[in-house]
Short mmCIF file of C-alpha atoms in Angstrom, two decimals:
data_model
loop_
_atom_site.label_atom_id
_atom_site.label_comp_id
_atom_site.label_asym_id
_atom_site.label_seq_id
_atom_site.Cartn_x
_atom_site.Cartn_y
_atom_site.Cartn_z
CA UNK A 6 31.82 -4.85 -33.06
CA UNK A 7 34.55 -6.55 -34.90
CA UNK A 8 33.39 -9.67 -36.68
CA UNK A 9 30.39 -12.09 -36.38
CA UNK A 10 32.32 -14.86 -34.95
CA UNK A 11 33.60 -13.14 -32.04
CA UNK A 12 31.26 -10.48 -30.93
CA UNK A 13 31.58 -9.58 -27.50
CA UNK A 14 34.35 -11.32 -25.53
CA UNK A 15 34.19 -12.09 -21.78
CA UNK A 16 34.72 -9.48 -19.37
CA UNK A 17 36.17 -10.31 -15.77
CA UNK A 18 33.74 -7.59 -14.51
CA UNK A 19 31.76 -8.33 -11.29
CA UNK A 20 29.20 -5.34 -10.50
CA UNK A 21 28.53 -4.68 -6.92
CA UNK A 22 24.92 -5.34 -6.21
CA UNK A 23 24.15 -1.53 -5.79
CA UNK A 24 25.88 -0.89 -9.14
CA UNK A 25 23.94 -3.48 -10.67
CA UNK A 26 20.36 -2.14 -9.26
CA UNK A 27 21.62 1.53 -10.31
CA UNK A 28 21.84 0.14 -13.83
CA UNK A 29 19.42 -2.32 -14.51
CA UNK A 30 16.53 -2.14 -12.22
CA UNK A 31 14.00 -1.15 -15.06
CA UNK A 32 11.11 -2.89 -15.83
CA UNK A 33 10.77 -5.91 -18.33
CA UNK A 34 8.20 -8.31 -18.92
CA UNK A 35 8.38 -11.83 -17.48
CA UNK A 36 8.53 -13.39 -21.07
CA UNK A 37 5.80 -16.30 -20.23
CA UNK A 38 5.14 -15.83 -23.85
CA UNK A 39 6.45 -13.85 -26.92
CA UNK A 40 4.80 -11.60 -27.92
CA UNK A 41 3.60 -10.68 -24.38
CA UNK A 42 -0.08 -10.08 -23.27
CA UNK A 43 0.72 -6.39 -23.60
CA UNK A 44 0.60 -7.02 -27.56
CA UNK A 45 -2.55 -8.64 -27.46
CA UNK A 46 -5.52 -6.83 -29.30
CA UNK A 47 -9.40 -7.37 -30.22
CA UNK A 48 -8.27 -7.85 -33.89
CA UNK A 49 -7.92 -11.73 -32.73
CA UNK A 50 -11.51 -12.81 -32.10
CA UNK A 51 -13.75 -15.95 -31.42
CA UNK A 52 -13.61 -16.12 -35.23
CA UNK A 53 -9.94 -16.09 -35.68
CA UNK A 54 -9.66 -18.84 -32.81
CA UNK A 55 -12.14 -21.13 -34.63
CA UNK A 56 -10.00 -20.99 -37.83
CA UNK A 57 -6.95 -21.51 -35.68
CA UNK A 58 -8.59 -24.62 -34.03
CA UNK A 59 -9.86 -26.00 -37.20
CA UNK A 60 -6.23 -26.41 -38.55
CA UNK A 61 -4.88 -28.26 -35.58
CA UNK A 62 -2.81 -31.31 -36.49
CA UNK A 63 -4.90 -34.51 -35.84
CA UNK A 64 -2.10 -36.39 -34.02
CA UNK A 65 -0.28 -33.50 -32.09
CA UNK A 66 -1.13 -33.55 -28.30
CA UNK A 67 -2.49 -30.63 -26.86
CA UNK A 68 -2.33 -29.12 -23.17
CA UNK A 69 -5.14 -27.89 -21.36
CA UNK A 70 -5.37 -25.16 -18.75
CA UNK A 71 -8.52 -24.48 -16.65
CA UNK A 72 -8.84 -21.41 -14.55
CA UNK A 73 -10.61 -21.38 -11.57
CA UNK A 74 -10.88 -17.77 -10.39
CA UNK A 75 -11.96 -18.00 -6.53
CA UNK A 76 -10.41 -18.21 -3.23
CA UNK A 77 -11.43 -18.49 0.37
CA UNK A 78 -9.28 -15.60 1.17
CA UNK A 79 -8.11 -12.69 -0.57
CA UNK A 80 -4.01 -12.53 -0.20
CA UNK A 81 -3.22 -8.73 -0.60
CA UNK A 82 -0.01 -9.51 -2.74
CA UNK A 83 -1.96 -11.56 -5.32
CA UNK A 84 -1.69 -10.46 -8.94
CA UNK A 85 -3.93 -13.31 -10.24
CA UNK A 86 -7.48 -13.11 -11.71
CA UNK A 87 -9.37 -14.10 -8.85
CA UNK A 88 -11.94 -13.03 -6.20
CA UNK A 89 -12.75 -14.26 -2.48
CA UNK A 90 -16.06 -15.71 -1.90
CA UNK A 91 -17.71 -17.19 1.38
CA UNK A 92 -20.22 -19.34 -0.09
CA UNK A 93 -19.93 -22.04 -2.80
CA UNK A 94 -22.97 -20.93 -5.18
CA UNK A 95 -20.66 -18.83 -7.27
CA UNK A 96 -18.13 -21.57 -7.80
CA UNK A 97 -20.77 -24.08 -8.69
CA UNK A 98 -22.45 -21.67 -11.29
CA UNK A 99 -18.89 -20.92 -12.94
CA UNK A 100 -18.43 -24.93 -13.37
CA UNK A 101 -21.57 -25.05 -15.20
CA UNK A 102 -20.42 -22.29 -17.51
CA UNK A 103 -16.89 -23.85 -17.66
CA UNK A 104 -18.54 -26.96 -18.85
CA UNK A 105 -20.65 -25.03 -21.67
CA UNK A 106 -17.39 -23.51 -22.67
CA UNK A 107 -15.86 -26.87 -23.03
CA UNK A 108 -18.65 -27.90 -25.09
CA UNK A 109 -18.35 -24.95 -27.43
CA UNK A 110 -14.61 -25.74 -27.74
CA UNK A 111 -15.49 -29.37 -28.68
CA UNK A 112 -17.75 -28.06 -31.53
CA UNK A 113 -14.72 -26.05 -32.76
CA UNK A 114 -12.29 -28.69 -33.00
CA UNK A 115 -11.82 -30.67 -36.02
CA UNK A 116 -11.52 -34.11 -34.37
CA UNK A 117 -11.16 -35.85 -30.83
CA UNK A 118 -7.44 -34.62 -30.03
CA UNK A 119 -4.92 -36.14 -27.81
CA UNK A 120 -4.12 -34.46 -24.52
CA UNK A 121 -0.88 -35.00 -22.58
CA UNK A 122 -1.49 -32.22 -19.73
CA UNK A 123 -4.22 -30.91 -17.37
CA UNK A 124 -3.30 -27.75 -15.40
CA UNK A 125 -5.86 -26.30 -12.72
CA UNK A 126 -4.88 -22.96 -12.01
CA UNK A 127 -6.45 -19.82 -10.20
CA UNK A 128 -7.52 -18.76 -7.84
CA UNK A 129 -7.83 -22.04 -5.87
CA UNK A 130 -8.93 -24.93 -7.73
CA UNK A 131 -9.33 -26.92 -4.51
CA UNK A 132 -12.11 -24.63 -4.02
CA UNK A 133 -13.85 -27.12 -6.63
CA UNK A 134 -16.19 -29.99 -4.90
CA UNK A 135 -15.32 -33.50 -5.65
CA UNK A 136 -18.47 -33.60 -7.79
CA UNK A 137 -17.47 -30.57 -9.72
CA UNK A 138 -14.11 -32.22 -10.61
CA UNK A 139 -16.09 -35.40 -11.80
CA UNK A 140 -18.02 -33.29 -14.08
CA UNK A 141 -14.82 -31.27 -15.35
CA UNK A 142 -12.83 -34.23 -15.93
CA UNK A 143 -15.68 -36.35 -17.45
CA UNK A 144 -15.98 -33.69 -19.94
CA UNK A 145 -12.41 -33.43 -20.68
CA UNK A 146 -11.86 -37.08 -21.19
CA UNK A 147 -14.93 -37.30 -23.33
CA UNK A 148 -13.78 -34.25 -25.73
CA UNK A 149 -10.00 -35.05 -25.49
CA UNK A 150 -8.03 -38.27 -25.75
CA UNK A 151 -6.31 -38.09 -22.63
CA UNK A 152 -3.01 -39.97 -22.51
CA UNK A 153 -2.35 -42.44 -19.99
CA UNK A 154 0.68 -40.59 -18.92
CA UNK A 155 -0.74 -37.27 -18.89
CA UNK A 156 0.51 -34.93 -16.28
CA UNK A 157 -2.33 -33.37 -14.06
CA UNK A 158 -1.26 -30.53 -11.81
CA UNK A 159 -3.14 -28.12 -9.58
CA UNK A 160 -2.38 -24.98 -7.83
CA UNK A 161 -3.57 -25.40 -4.00
CA UNK A 162 -4.03 -23.29 -1.13
CA UNK A 163 -3.04 -25.13 2.06
CA UNK A 164 -5.64 -23.15 4.27
CA UNK A 165 -8.50 -24.87 2.62
CA UNK A 166 -6.99 -28.13 1.28
CA UNK A 167 -8.29 -31.36 2.70
CA UNK A 168 -7.49 -34.91 2.71
CA UNK A 169 -10.94 -35.86 0.95
CA UNK A 170 -9.98 -33.27 -1.75
CA UNK A 171 -6.57 -34.57 -2.44
CA UNK A 172 -7.88 -38.21 -2.87
CA UNK A 173 -10.66 -37.04 -5.10
CA UNK A 174 -7.97 -35.21 -7.16
CA UNK A 175 -5.96 -38.06 -7.11
CA UNK A 176 -8.67 -40.36 -8.63
CA UNK A 177 -8.73 -38.26 -11.89
CA UNK A 178 -4.74 -38.66 -12.19
CA UNK A 179 -3.23 -35.63 -10.07
CA UNK A 180 0.50 -36.03 -10.45
CA UNK A 181 1.75 -32.63 -9.79
CA UNK A 182 0.75 -29.87 -7.29
CA UNK A 183 1.72 -26.60 -6.26
CA UNK A 184 1.19 -25.05 -2.68
CA UNK A 185 1.64 -21.43 -1.90
CA UNK A 186 3.78 -20.99 1.31
CA UNK A 187 5.28 -17.53 0.35
CA UNK A 188 6.92 -16.71 3.85
CA UNK A 189 6.41 -18.44 7.34
CA UNK A 190 6.96 -15.18 9.61
CA UNK A 191 3.74 -14.27 11.09
CA UNK A 192 4.54 -10.61 10.68
CA UNK A 193 4.93 -11.16 7.07
CA UNK A 194 1.64 -13.18 6.84
CA UNK A 195 -0.35 -10.69 8.71
CA UNK A 196 0.66 -8.03 6.41
CA UNK A 197 -0.56 -9.84 3.44
CA UNK A 198 -3.61 -11.42 4.72
CA UNK A 199 -2.20 -14.84 4.44
CA UNK A 200 -1.83 -16.70 7.51
CA UNK A 201 -0.76 -20.32 7.73
CA UNK A 202 1.50 -22.53 9.78
CA UNK A 203 4.26 -24.88 8.88
CA UNK A 204 2.19 -27.87 10.48
CA UNK A 205 -0.35 -27.05 8.07
CA UNK A 206 1.76 -27.04 5.08
CA UNK A 207 3.37 -30.21 6.33
CA UNK A 208 0.07 -31.95 6.68
CA UNK A 209 -0.69 -31.18 3.26
CA UNK A 210 2.44 -32.47 1.61
CA UNK A 211 1.88 -35.46 3.76
CA UNK A 212 -1.73 -35.80 2.09
CA UNK A 213 -0.47 -35.40 -1.24
CA UNK A 214 2.30 -37.95 -0.80
CA UNK A 215 -0.10 -40.46 0.66
CA UNK A 216 -2.30 -39.91 -2.45
CA UNK A 217 0.79 -40.80 -4.58
CA UNK A 218 1.23 -37.19 -6.16
CA UNK A 219 5.06 -37.78 -7.43
CA UNK A 220 5.74 -33.81 -7.66
CA UNK A 221 5.18 -31.38 -5.33
CA UNK A 222 6.18 -27.62 -5.75
CA UNK A 223 6.03 -25.00 -3.04
CA UNK A 224 5.86 -21.37 -3.98
CA UNK A 225 8.03 -18.84 -2.15
CA UNK A 226 8.20 -15.13 -2.35
CA UNK A 227 10.59 -12.38 -1.66
CA UNK A 228 10.26 -8.62 -1.34
CA UNK A 229 6.83 -8.61 0.75
CA UNK A 230 6.21 -6.24 3.62
CA UNK A 231 8.17 -6.85 6.71
CA UNK A 232 10.25 -9.60 4.72
CA UNK A 233 14.00 -9.83 5.63
CA UNK A 234 16.83 -11.86 4.41
CA UNK A 235 16.53 -13.60 8.12
CA UNK A 236 13.05 -14.75 7.98
CA UNK A 237 13.22 -15.76 4.35
CA UNK A 238 16.21 -18.25 5.08
CA UNK A 239 14.11 -19.43 8.14
CA UNK A 240 11.31 -20.28 5.74
CA UNK A 241 13.62 -22.13 3.59
CA UNK A 242 15.28 -23.89 6.50
CA UNK A 243 11.72 -25.26 7.53
CA UNK A 244 10.35 -26.09 4.15
CA UNK A 245 13.40 -27.96 2.80
CA UNK A 246 12.88 -30.61 5.37
CA UNK A 247 9.76 -31.71 3.38
CA UNK A 248 11.91 -32.22 0.36
CA UNK A 249 9.66 -30.88 -2.19
CA UNK A 250 10.80 -31.93 -5.57
CA UNK A 251 10.50 -28.23 -6.95
CA UNK A 252 10.37 -24.80 -5.66
CA UNK A 253 9.58 -21.63 -7.13
CA UNK A 254 11.00 -18.07 -5.83
CA UNK A 255 8.88 -15.21 -6.88
CA UNK A 256 9.53 -11.42 -6.61
CA UNK A 257 6.53 -9.55 -5.12
CA UNK A 258 5.46 -7.18 -7.91
CA UNK A 259 3.74 -4.18 -6.44
CA UNK A 260 1.24 -2.71 -8.60
CA UNK A 261 -1.62 -1.21 -6.87
CA UNK A 262 -2.70 0.80 -10.06
CA UNK A 263 -3.40 -2.63 -11.38
CA UNK A 264 -4.37 -4.70 -8.43
CA UNK A 265 -6.54 -2.29 -6.31
CA UNK A 266 -6.22 -4.82 -3.15
CA UNK A 267 -2.69 -4.35 -2.99
CA UNK A 268 -3.34 -0.56 -1.61
CA UNK A 269 -4.05 -2.59 1.54
CA UNK A 270 -0.32 -3.23 1.68
CA UNK A 271 1.84 -0.78 3.73
CA UNK A 272 4.22 0.52 1.19
CA UNK A 273 6.57 1.70 3.91
CA UNK A 274 7.11 -1.69 5.06
CA UNK A 275 8.46 -3.05 1.73
CA UNK A 276 11.84 -3.78 1.27
CA UNK A 277 14.08 -1.62 -1.03
CA UNK A 278 15.66 -3.04 -4.19
CA UNK A 279 18.87 -4.13 -2.54
CA UNK A 280 17.04 -5.77 0.22
CA UNK A 281 14.94 -7.63 -2.26
CA UNK A 282 18.00 -8.67 -4.23
CA UNK A 283 19.72 -9.92 -0.98
CA UNK A 284 16.67 -11.86 0.05
CA UNK A 285 16.33 -13.70 -3.45
CA UNK A 286 20.15 -14.37 -3.64
CA UNK A 287 20.37 -15.60 -0.23
CA UNK A 288 17.56 -17.76 -0.57
CA UNK A 289 18.96 -19.35 -3.77
CA UNK A 290 22.47 -19.75 -2.37
CA UNK A 291 20.59 -21.69 0.54
CA UNK A 292 18.49 -23.86 -1.63
CA UNK A 293 21.42 -24.80 -3.99
CA UNK A 294 23.39 -25.74 -0.77
CA UNK A 295 20.66 -27.90 0.12
CA UNK A 296 21.00 -29.95 -3.07
CA UNK A 297 18.45 -28.19 -5.50
CA UNK A 298 19.46 -27.36 -9.03
CA UNK A 299 18.62 -23.53 -10.23
CA UNK A 300 16.35 -23.52 -12.99
CA UNK A 301 16.05 -20.24 -15.15
CA UNK A 302 15.15 -17.06 -13.59
CA UNK A 303 13.21 -18.30 -10.37
CA UNK A 304 12.77 -22.15 -9.99
CA UNK A 305 14.68 -24.75 -8.33
CA UNK A 306 14.36 -28.55 -8.58
CA UNK A 307 15.89 -31.61 -7.11
CA UNK A 308 18.54 -33.33 -9.72
CA UNK A 309 16.47 -36.28 -10.38
CA UNK A 310 13.30 -34.41 -10.97
CA UNK A 311 12.10 -34.12 -14.62
CA UNK A 312 12.41 -30.15 -14.63
CA UNK A 313 16.17 -30.78 -13.78
CA UNK A 314 16.47 -33.25 -16.41
CA UNK A 315 14.80 -31.12 -19.18
CA UNK A 316 17.17 -28.35 -18.35
CA UNK A 317 20.20 -30.50 -18.64
CA UNK A 318 18.97 -32.14 -21.71
CA UNK A 319 18.04 -28.43 -23.49
CA UNK A 320 14.23 -29.48 -23.39
CA UNK A 321 13.24 -26.84 -20.82
CA UNK A 322 10.22 -24.83 -21.96
CA UNK A 323 8.44 -21.84 -20.63
CA UNK A 324 4.58 -20.89 -20.70
CA UNK A 325 2.10 -19.15 -18.90
CA UNK A 326 2.35 -21.30 -15.88
CA UNK A 327 6.16 -20.75 -15.86
CA UNK A 328 8.79 -23.30 -16.42
CA UNK A 329 7.63 -26.77 -17.53
CA UNK A 330 8.64 -29.99 -19.30
CA UNK A 331 5.55 -29.72 -21.28
CA UNK A 332 6.45 -30.33 -25.14
CA UNK A 333 2.90 -29.56 -26.73
CA UNK A 334 2.85 -27.11 -29.38
CA UNK A 335 -0.75 -26.11 -28.42
CA UNK A 336 -2.20 -25.13 -25.16
CA UNK A 337 -5.92 -24.57 -24.93
CA UNK A 338 -7.32 -22.30 -22.15
CA UNK A 339 -10.88 -22.70 -20.51
CA UNK A 340 -12.35 -20.24 -18.16
CA UNK A 341 -12.31 -16.43 -17.45
CA UNK A 342 -9.15 -14.82 -18.34
CA UNK A 343 -7.43 -17.95 -19.46
CA UNK A 344 -4.69 -17.69 -22.25
CA UNK A 345 -4.17 -20.13 -24.96
CA UNK A 346 -1.23 -20.82 -27.39
CA UNK A 347 -1.46 -22.18 -30.91
CA UNK A 348 1.03 -22.57 -33.60
CA UNK A 349 -0.78 -19.55 -35.44
CA UNK A 350 -1.13 -17.28 -32.38
CA UNK A 351 -1.87 -16.37 -28.83
CA UNK A 352 -5.38 -15.92 -27.39
CA UNK A 353 -7.12 -14.68 -24.25
CA UNK A 354 -10.74 -15.21 -22.80
CA UNK A 355 -12.56 -12.48 -21.45
CA UNK A 356 -10.85 -11.62 -18.14
CA UNK A 357 -14.04 -10.59 -16.12
CA UNK A 358 -16.38 -13.14 -15.01
CA UNK A 359 -19.95 -11.70 -15.92
CA UNK A 360 -18.92 -10.92 -19.64
CA UNK A 361 -17.30 -14.22 -19.86
CA UNK A 362 -20.26 -16.01 -18.70
CA UNK A 363 -22.66 -13.77 -21.09
CA UNK A 364 -20.21 -14.86 -24.08
CA UNK A 365 -20.61 -18.47 -23.38
CA UNK A 366 -24.47 -18.23 -22.79
CA UNK A 367 -24.83 -16.77 -26.13
CA UNK A 368 -22.85 -19.71 -27.67
CA UNK A 369 -19.53 -18.19 -28.80
CA UNK A 370 -15.92 -18.90 -27.67
CA UNK A 371 -15.26 -16.05 -25.16
CA UNK A 372 -12.28 -14.95 -26.66
CA UNK A 373 -11.39 -11.07 -25.95
CA UNK A 374 -8.05 -10.69 -27.63
CA UNK A 375 -5.02 -12.15 -28.84
CA UNK A 376 -2.20 -11.75 -31.43
CA UNK A 377 -1.27 -13.63 -34.66
CA UNK A 378 2.51 -14.74 -34.73
CA UNK A 379 4.48 -13.23 -37.45
CA UNK A 380 7.83 -15.27 -38.69
CA UNK A 381 9.79 -12.43 -37.04
CA UNK A 382 7.77 -13.33 -33.83
CA UNK A 383 8.44 -16.93 -33.88
CA UNK A 384 12.29 -16.26 -34.57
CA UNK A 385 12.47 -13.80 -31.72
CA UNK A 386 10.34 -16.18 -29.81
CA UNK A 387 12.77 -19.05 -29.63
CA UNK A 388 15.65 -16.71 -28.97
CA UNK A 389 14.01 -15.25 -25.83
CA UNK A 390 12.79 -18.93 -24.57
CA UNK A 391 16.09 -20.30 -24.98
CA UNK A 392 17.68 -17.35 -22.75
CA UNK A 393 14.93 -17.64 -20.19
CA UNK A 394 15.32 -21.46 -19.89
CA UNK A 395 18.97 -22.06 -20.76
CA UNK A 396 20.55 -18.72 -20.05
CA UNK A 397 22.28 -19.52 -23.40
CA UNK A 398 21.42 -19.56 -26.98
CA UNK A 399 23.13 -20.38 -30.34
CA UNK A 400 22.12 -17.28 -32.33
CA UNK A 401 23.67 -18.70 -35.61
CA UNK A 402 21.63 -22.07 -35.31
CA UNK A 403 18.38 -20.08 -34.55
CA UNK A 404 18.92 -17.68 -37.66
CA UNK A 405 19.62 -20.79 -39.79
CA UNK A 406 16.33 -22.32 -38.73
CA UNK A 407 14.56 -19.31 -39.40
CA UNK A 408 16.06 -18.34 -42.63
CA UNK A 409 17.83 -15.29 -40.89
CA UNK A 410 21.48 -14.25 -40.55
CA UNK A 411 23.51 -12.60 -37.66
CA UNK A 412 23.47 -9.45 -39.77
CA UNK A 413 19.56 -9.37 -38.85
CA UNK A 414 20.63 -8.81 -35.31
CA UNK A 415 23.17 -6.22 -35.83
CA UNK A 416 21.05 -3.65 -33.51
CA UNK A 417 20.59 -6.34 -30.98
CA UNK A 418 23.96 -7.26 -30.74
CA UNK A 419 25.41 -3.61 -30.37
CA UNK A 420 22.82 -3.13 -27.58
CA UNK A 421 24.28 -6.12 -25.57
CA UNK A 422 27.57 -4.33 -25.34
CA UNK A 423 26.74 -2.69 -22.05
CA UNK A 424 25.73 -6.05 -20.57
CA UNK A 425 29.15 -7.79 -21.78
CA UNK A 426 31.25 -4.64 -20.43
CA UNK A 427 29.65 -5.45 -17.04
CA UNK A 428 30.08 -9.34 -17.10
CA UNK A 429 26.69 -10.05 -17.39
CA UNK A 430 26.87 -11.66 -21.08
CA UNK A 431 29.28 -13.07 -23.31
CA UNK A 432 28.94 -13.78 -27.06
CA UNK A 433 31.63 -16.15 -28.52
CA UNK A 434 31.24 -17.89 -31.97
CA UNK A 435 27.73 -16.32 -31.92
CA UNK A 436 26.53 -18.25 -28.80
CA UNK A 437 25.09 -15.75 -26.48
CA UNK A 438 25.36 -16.75 -22.84
CA UNK A 439 24.28 -15.24 -19.66
CA UNK A 440 26.60 -15.12 -16.74
CA UNK A 441 25.76 -16.24 -13.23
CA UNK A 442 25.49 -12.58 -12.24
CA UNK A 443 23.65 -11.80 -15.39
CA UNK A 444 20.92 -14.25 -14.45
CA UNK A 445 19.51 -11.57 -12.26
CA UNK A 446 18.82 -9.40 -15.17
CA UNK A 447 17.97 -12.24 -18.09
CA UNK A 448 14.68 -10.55 -18.49
CA UNK A 449 16.24 -7.27 -19.63
CA UNK A 450 18.44 -9.15 -21.81
CA UNK A 451 15.59 -10.70 -23.55
CA UNK A 452 14.30 -7.41 -23.80
CA UNK A 453 16.98 -6.36 -26.20
CA UNK A 454 15.34 -8.97 -28.91
CA UNK A 455 11.73 -7.83 -28.01
CA UNK A 456 11.04 -5.34 -30.72
CA UNK A 457 7.69 -4.40 -29.00
CA UNK A 458 9.43 -3.63 -25.73
CA UNK A 459 8.90 -0.09 -24.33
CA UNK A 460 9.95 0.49 -20.55
CA UNK A 461 6.70 2.48 -19.79
CA UNK A 462 6.04 2.49 -16.03
CA UNK A 463 3.40 0.25 -15.11
CA UNK A 464 3.29 -1.97 -17.86
CA UNK A 465 5.85 -4.26 -16.58
CA UNK A 466 7.33 -5.17 -13.20
CA UNK A 467 10.59 -4.14 -11.84
CA UNK A 468 13.51 -6.38 -13.40
CA UNK A 469 15.30 -6.80 -9.98
#
């Protein structure tokens, strides 16, 4: 290392994909937060959370996340906290407990705070009956001052979506919806227990457009059993005709030791690392050729979408729902397993439904674990978020904002040399920039700045 102003000059190196895989296909966090959930401990409990809530500023808007852990079918690839139900009673009972948790949260808040975003995730939020949505949104609007321009978003399963549900959600301000597509090949769908047709998806998009939902996202995947580059591109060629404002392209993470239902997947049918990479890059190239802007690691948006605008203007954020334009510094989670983020730290509710319900019935906020942020955590979180969002960060500027110097990052800058030698990053005048090829391993670049990270098998998904 020569001087702090020119640390690693750009290298005209382009690794072949097989070389990239051999050198960098380890494990790395997805960095939807820093510290990541692996660092959460029971030392942060309900009492801690109440103290953090009491200190929230009166005028700063918050975002709300509600987890609905039910599906009509269990997709075998799923890594979410959810379960399949064939009758509605468990959903209705869950909603009553969710409302009770909201009342507990209300009692812990210092005042009625403004809220500028509400996100329904799962699971399948469109398992909720319209009357249950009425009750949920009624409670939220009583507890919070929901702003007129608040973004209301929901993750939806096309197989159980109805026009009536869309209209009911739109009456509560639904402005953004995400539909799971994954892959349209019948062979792939059968292999993961998720069968749906293009016509079903197109009908759902039409209902959402009819109801005035202005931003539609379609989720795609690569690396599923029997998935090929051919059927991946065929899927994209069909869905781009619907012109969704956004698309997400996620790599399937096969972790059967964590998600038992993934054992139903035939491992011999899973594509290898080279095939996965070819699927993801071919898909990205096709989407860009169709006019979409590549956003961070795995998102795409039309140029006039707010996500693309946020990236252009350096305002893109990353949280537990992925890439977002949400600028709120506080995210409050409700429901089993939901995660919240506050200026003081991160919290997570009890993940399993029964103990979550028991905690709510006992009259306590159902916090299971979390982590209090240190000054060093905040420093590193900013670096990691900017890399994940912008593929570039001015290290000197971040250091200045946190009372640090580049010398404090000497070990990290040295560790980046191998990435620079392979043409994956460059550092000039203390600005770290990830190359287009380096985008594929940006999570591994971020891990260099993660003081907690250990590449233990099973703790994180594969980087490629």
